[in-house]
Coordinates of C-alpha atoms in Angstrom, one line a residue:
M558 CA 88.4 -97.8 195.7
L559 CA 84.8 -96.7 195.3
L560 CA 81.8 -99.0 195.6
K561 CA 78.2 -98.5 194.6
L562 CA 75.6 -99.9 197.1
T563 CA 71.8 -99.9 196.9
K564 CA 69.5 -98.8 199.7
D565 CA 68.5 -102.4 200.3
E566 CA 72.1 -103.0 201.6
G567 CA 71.4 -100.9 204.7
I568 CA 73.9 -98.1 204.4
T569 CA 71.7 -95.3 202.9
K570 CA 68.0 -94.5 202.2
M571 CA 69.0 -93.0 198.9
E572 CA 68.8 -95.1 195.7
Y573 CA 72.6 -95.2 195.4
A574 CA 75.6 -94.1 197.4
I575 CA 79.3 -93.9 196.6
V576 CA 81.4 -95.0 199.6
S577 CA 85.1 -95.2 200.0
D578 CA 87.4 -98.0 201.3
S579 CA 87.7 -96.2 204.7
Q580 CA 83.9 -95.9 205.0
I581 CA 83.5 -99.6 204.4
R582 CA 86.0 -100.4 207.0
T583 CA 84.4 -98.1 209.6
F584 CA 80.9 -99.5 208.8
I585 CA 82.1 -103.1 209.2
Q586 CA 83.8 -102.4 212.5
S587 CA 80.8 -100.6 213.9
N588 CA 78.3 -103.2 212.7
D589 CA 80.3 -106.4 213.4
S590 CA 77.4 -108.4 214.7
F591 CA 75.3 -107.4 211.7
F592 CA 77.8 -108.7 209.3
R593 CA 78.4 -111.9 211.2
N594 CA 74.7 -112.7 211.4
T595 CA 73.6 -111.4 208.0
F596 CA 76.5 -112.7 205.9
Q597 CA 77.3 -115.7 208.3
I598 CA 80.9 -114.7 208.7
D599 CA 81.7 -117.2 211.5
Q600 CA 85.0 -117.9 213.1
K601 CA 85.9 -120.5 210.5
L602 CA 85.3 -118.2 207.5
S603 CA 87.1 -115.4 209.4
G604 CA 90.1 -117.7 209.8
I605 CA 90.1 -118.4 206.1
V606 CA 90.1 -114.7 205.3
K607 CA 92.9 -114.0 207.7
H608 CA 94.9 -116.8 206.2
L609 CA 94.4 -115.3 202.8
M610 CA 95.4 -111.9 203.9
K611 CA 98.6 -113.2 205.6
T612 CA 99.7 -115.4 202.7
C613 CA 98.7 -113.4 199.6
L614 CA 101.8 -111.2 199.5
N615 CA 104.1 -114.2 200.3
I616 CA 102.6 -116.0 197.3
L617 CA 103.2 -113.0 195.1
F618 CA 106.7 -112.6 196.3
L619 CA 107.4 -116.3 195.7
L620 CA 106.5 -115.7 192.0
F621 CA 109.5 -113.4 191.7
A622 CA 111.7 -116.3 192.7
T623 CA 110.5 -118.7 190.0
I624 CA 113.2 -117.9 187.5
T625 CA 116.8 -118.9 188.3
V626 CA 120.2 -119.8 186.8
S627 CA 119.1 -122.4 184.3
F628 CA 119.5 -119.8 181.5
S629 CA 122.2 -117.7 183.1
Q630 CA 125.8 -117.5 182.0
S631 CA 128.7 -116.1 184.0
G632 CA 129.0 -112.3 183.6
Q633 CA 125.7 -112.0 181.7
K634 CA 125.1 -108.5 180.5
N635 CA 122.3 -106.5 182.0
T636 CA 120.5 -104.0 179.7
A637 CA 117.0 -104.3 181.3
F638 CA 117.2 -102.4 184.6
T639 CA 119.2 -99.9 186.5
F640 CA 119.5 -97.9 189.7
G641 CA 116.4 -96.0 190.7
E642 CA 113.8 -98.2 189.1
E643 CA 110.5 -98.4 191.0
L644 CA 107.4 -100.5 190.1
Q645 CA 104.1 -100.2 192.0
F646 CA 101.3 -102.8 192.0
D647 CA 97.7 -103.1 193.3
V648 CA 96.6 -106.5 194.7
T649 CA 92.9 -107.3 194.4
Y650 CA 90.6 -110.1 195.2
G651 CA 87.3 -109.7 193.4
W652 CA 86.2 -106.1 194.2
L653 CA 88.4 -105.9 197.3
N654 CA 91.6 -103.9 197.2
L655 CA 93.7 -106.1 199.4
A656 CA 97.2 -104.8 199.3
E657 CA 99.8 -102.8 197.5
A658 CA 103.3 -103.9 196.5
K659 CA 106.4 -102.2 195.3
L660 CA 109.6 -103.4 193.6
Q661 CA 112.4 -100.9 194.1
I662 CA 116.1 -100.7 193.1
H663 CA 117.8 -98.2 195.3
R664 CA 119.6 -95.2 193.6
R665 CA 123.0 -95.9 195.0
V666 CA 125.3 -98.8 194.7
V667 CA 126.1 -100.9 197.9
N668 CA 129.2 -102.9 198.5
E669 CA 129.4 -106.5 199.5
N670 CA 132.8 -108.3 199.6
S671 CA 134.3 -105.2 198.0
R672 CA 132.1 -105.6 194.9
P673 CA 129.3 -103.3 193.7
H674 CA 125.7 -104.5 194.2
Y675 CA 122.2 -103.5 193.4
K676 CA 120.1 -103.1 196.6
I677 CA 116.6 -104.4 195.6
D678 CA 113.6 -104.4 197.8
A679 CA 110.1 -105.9 197.5
F680 CA 107.5 -104.3 199.8
G681 CA 104.0 -105.5 200.4
K682 CA 101.3 -104.4 202.8
T683 CA 97.5 -104.9 203.2
K684 CA 95.4 -101.7 203.0
G685 CA 91.9 -100.4 203.4
A686 CA 89.1 -102.7 204.6
A687 CA 91.4 -105.8 204.2
T688 CA 93.3 -104.8 207.4
I689 CA 90.3 -105.7 209.5
F690 CA 91.1 -109.4 208.9
G691 CA 94.8 -109.1 209.6
R692 CA 97.6 -106.5 208.8
V693 CA 100.5 -107.6 206.7
N694 CA 103.6 -105.4 206.2
D695 CA 106.5 -107.4 204.6
N696 CA 109.9 -106.4 203.2
W697 CA 111.9 -108.9 201.1
G698 CA 115.3 -107.8 199.8
T699 CA 118.5 -108.7 198.1
H700 CA 121.9 -107.4 197.4
L701 CA 122.6 -108.4 193.8
D702 CA 126.1 -108.4 192.3
T703 CA 126.1 -106.0 189.3
G704 CA 128.6 -108.3 187.5
T705 CA 127.6 -111.9 188.2
L706 CA 123.9 -111.1 188.9
L707 CA 124.0 -113.5 191.9
P708 CA 122.8 -112.5 195.4
S709 CA 125.3 -112.0 198.2
L710 CA 122.7 -111.1 200.8
S711 CA 119.1 -111.9 201.1
Y712 CA 116.7 -110.6 203.9
R713 CA 113.1 -110.9 205.1
F714 CA 111.4 -108.5 207.6
I715 CA 108.0 -110.0 208.1
E716 CA 105.0 -108.4 210.0
E717 CA 101.8 -110.4 209.8
G718 CA 99.4 -109.6 212.6
K719 CA 101.3 -110.4 215.8
Y720 CA 103.8 -112.6 213.9
R721 CA 107.3 -111.3 213.3
K722 CA 110.3 -112.8 211.4
N723 CA 113.6 -111.0 210.8
E724 CA 116.1 -113.0 208.8
K725 CA 119.3 -112.5 206.8
V726 CA 121.0 -115.0 204.5
F727 CA 124.6 -114.4 203.4
F728 CA 125.7 -116.3 200.3
D729 CA 129.1 -117.5 199.4
Q730 CA 128.4 -118.4 195.8
Q731 CA 132.0 -119.4 195.0
N732 CA 132.2 -121.9 197.9
K733 CA 128.6 -123.0 197.7
K734 CA 127.7 -122.0 201.2
A735 CA 125.0 -119.9 202.9
K736 CA 124.8 -118.5 206.4
M737 CA 121.4 -117.8 207.9
E738 CA 121.0 -115.3 210.8
L739 CA 117.6 -115.1 212.6
Y740 CA 116.9 -112.1 214.8
D741 CA 114.3 -111.4 217.5
R742 CA 111.0 -109.7 216.8
D743 CA 112.5 -106.2 217.3
N744 CA 115.3 -107.1 214.8
R745 CA 118.0 -106.2 217.4
T746 CA 119.3 -109.4 219.0
L747 CA 120.7 -112.3 217.0
K748 CA 118.9 -115.5 218.1
E749 CA 120.2 -118.2 215.8
T750 CA 122.8 -118.8 213.2
K751 CA 122.9 -121.8 210.8
L752 CA 125.2 -122.8 207.9
Y753 CA 124.0 -124.5 204.8
N754 CA 125.6 -126.3 201.8
L755 CA 124.3 -125.2 198.4
P756 CA 124.1 -127.4 195.2
G757 CA 125.6 -124.6 193.1
Q758 CA 124.9 -121.0 192.3
V759 CA 121.5 -120.0 193.6
Q760 CA 119.0 -117.1 193.5
D761 CA 116.8 -115.8 196.3
L762 CA 113.1 -114.8 196.3
V763 CA 113.8 -111.4 194.8
S764 CA 117.0 -111.8 192.7
G765 CA 115.7 -114.6 190.5
F766 CA 113.1 -112.3 188.7
Y767 CA 115.8 -109.7 188.0
L768 CA 118.0 -112.4 186.4
L769 CA 115.1 -113.3 184.1
R770 CA 114.9 -109.8 182.9
T771 CA 118.5 -109.9 181.6
M772 CA 117.9 -113.1 179.5
D773 CA 117.1 -113.3 175.8
L774 CA 113.5 -114.7 175.7
T775 CA 112.9 -114.3 172.0
N776 CA 113.8 -117.9 171.1
L777 CA 111.6 -119.6 173.7
K778 CA 109.1 -122.0 172.3
K779 CA 105.6 -122.5 173.7
G780 CA 105.6 -125.2 176.3
H781 CA 109.3 -124.9 177.1
Q782 CA 110.1 -125.8 180.7
I783 CA 112.7 -123.9 182.7
L784 CA 114.2 -125.7 185.7
I785 CA 114.4 -123.7 188.9
T786 CA 116.8 -123.9 191.8
G787 CA 116.8 -121.5 194.7
F788 CA 117.3 -121.1 198.5
F789 CA 114.3 -120.1 200.6
D790 CA 113.3 -120.6 204.2
K791 CA 116.2 -122.9 205.1
E792 CA 115.6 -125.1 202.1
I793 CA 116.7 -125.7 198.5
Y794 CA 113.7 -125.7 196.2
N795 CA 113.5 -127.2 192.7
L796 CA 110.6 -126.0 190.7
K797 CA 109.8 -125.4 187.0
L798 CA 108.5 -122.6 184.9
I799 CA 106.3 -123.2 181.8
Y800 CA 106.5 -120.7 178.9
E801 CA 103.0 -120.2 177.5
G802 CA 103.6 -117.8 174.6
T803 CA 102.7 -114.2 174.1
E804 CA 99.7 -112.0 174.6
Q805 CA 98.7 -108.4 174.1
I806 CA 97.0 -107.0 177.3
Q807 CA 95.8 -103.6 178.5
T808 CA 97.6 -102.2 181.5
S809 CA 97.7 -98.9 183.4
L810 CA 100.9 -98.2 181.3
G811 CA 99.0 -98.8 178.1
L812 CA 98.6 -101.7 175.6
K813 CA 101.6 -104.1 176.1
E814 CA 102.9 -107.1 174.3
T815 CA 103.8 -109.7 176.9
Y816 CA 105.4 -113.0 177.5
I817 CA 103.3 -115.4 179.7
F818 CA 104.8 -117.8 182.3
S819 CA 103.2 -120.3 184.6
P820 CA 105.4 -121.3 187.6
Q821 CA 104.9 -124.6 189.4
M822 CA 103.8 -123.6 192.9
P823 CA 104.4 -125.5 196.1
P824 CA 101.4 -127.4 197.4
N825 CA 98.9 -125.0 198.9
K826 CA 95.2 -125.5 199.7
L827 CA 94.5 -121.9 198.5
F828 CA 95.4 -122.7 194.9
R829 CA 93.1 -124.3 192.2
G830 CA 94.6 -126.4 189.4
D831 CA 98.1 -127.8 188.6
Y832 CA 99.5 -124.5 187.4
P833 CA 97.2 -121.9 189.1
V834 CA 99.4 -118.9 188.5
K835 CA 100.2 -116.8 185.4
V836 CA 102.8 -114.0 185.1
W837 CA 102.8 -111.5 182.3
V838 CA 106.1 -109.8 181.5
T839 CA 106.5 -107.1 178.9
K840 CA 108.0 -108.2 175.5
D841 CA 110.4 -105.3 175.3
E842 CA 113.9 -104.3 176.6
N843 CA 112.7 -103.7 180.1
K844 CA 110.9 -107.0 180.7
I845 CA 108.9 -105.8 183.7
P846 CA 106.0 -107.7 185.3
V847 CA 102.7 -106.0 184.5
K848 CA 100.2 -108.7 185.8
I849 CA 100.1 -111.7 188.0
K850 CA 97.0 -113.8 188.4
A851 CA 96.6 -116.7 190.9
N852 CA 93.5 -118.9 190.7
L853 CA 92.4 -119.8 194.2
F854 CA 89.9 -122.3 195.5
I855 CA 87.3 -119.5 195.4
G856 CA 87.9 -116.7 192.9
S857 CA 91.3 -115.3 191.9
L858 CA 94.0 -113.0 193.3
N859 CA 95.3 -110.4 190.9
M860 CA 98.4 -108.1 191.0
D861 CA 98.4 -105.4 188.4
I862 CA 101.0 -102.8 187.8
S863 CA 99.9 -99.2 188.6
S864 CA 103.0 -97.2 187.9
A865 CA 106.6 -97.6 186.6
K866 CA 109.4 -95.1 187.2
G867 CA 113.1 -95.0 186.4
L868 CA 113.0 -97.6 183.6
R869 CA 116.3 -98.1 181.9
N870 CA 114.7 -98.2 178.4
N871 CA 112.0 -95.8 177.3

């Protein structure tokens, strides 16, 4: 990211200067008192910014979970994605480049319960000047059955400042059971195991979005509501997704026709409005997310696709 600053902003005596993200970070660190006094970044505001840094990627990952089995049928055919697909995203807040995210399907099949699975990972980490307020480095993942398109294993490896959480959830979809395993901060020692009853077949935070991509969306009517059932953070959640029609938007991949969805989000003081989030998914055979926008109490958080590799359909 490059930013143009005038001489009145105290970085240079020239009329203009082009500075990089790393230069901004170094300047802020070396002039901490200046920024606190001039821009009144007190402890309260700093806490808000830290909270935003730590939760922005969690919010974005939660969006991938907002589509589940309400449309699914047993043995639904997948023609939208395949092994080796990789999607890269940039996360911005105003002119700040906050983070980068990646959705990746590993190239090789993995086996769970003697059945073939996709290994799918969602990675997100803060970058550049945003790390001053708190470093985030998260990995959410799933093992998705290639036949049923149901998860057999879900995991979270969370690093947010000094906070750590390492968790695995094993799903027994046939018997409607889930086993959660919680590990220590080094992800070496098992600390806790819990068993849960499920209301039926469920998705996790990553698998739900990939299920959506296998569905026929051509007959959806504007305003249609999709009911959502999933398992996350020791709880069953029931949300809904609103279909808002189609739109042509410009992306780094070119001009794309897209479907628009607005998920109902859990209560959060960061959000503004009843349906503060919109998700744009390409109206083609791949059905990849190209843009996510979340309206916050101040400004908006945006996640835009930056590259796509290994797509099943060209």
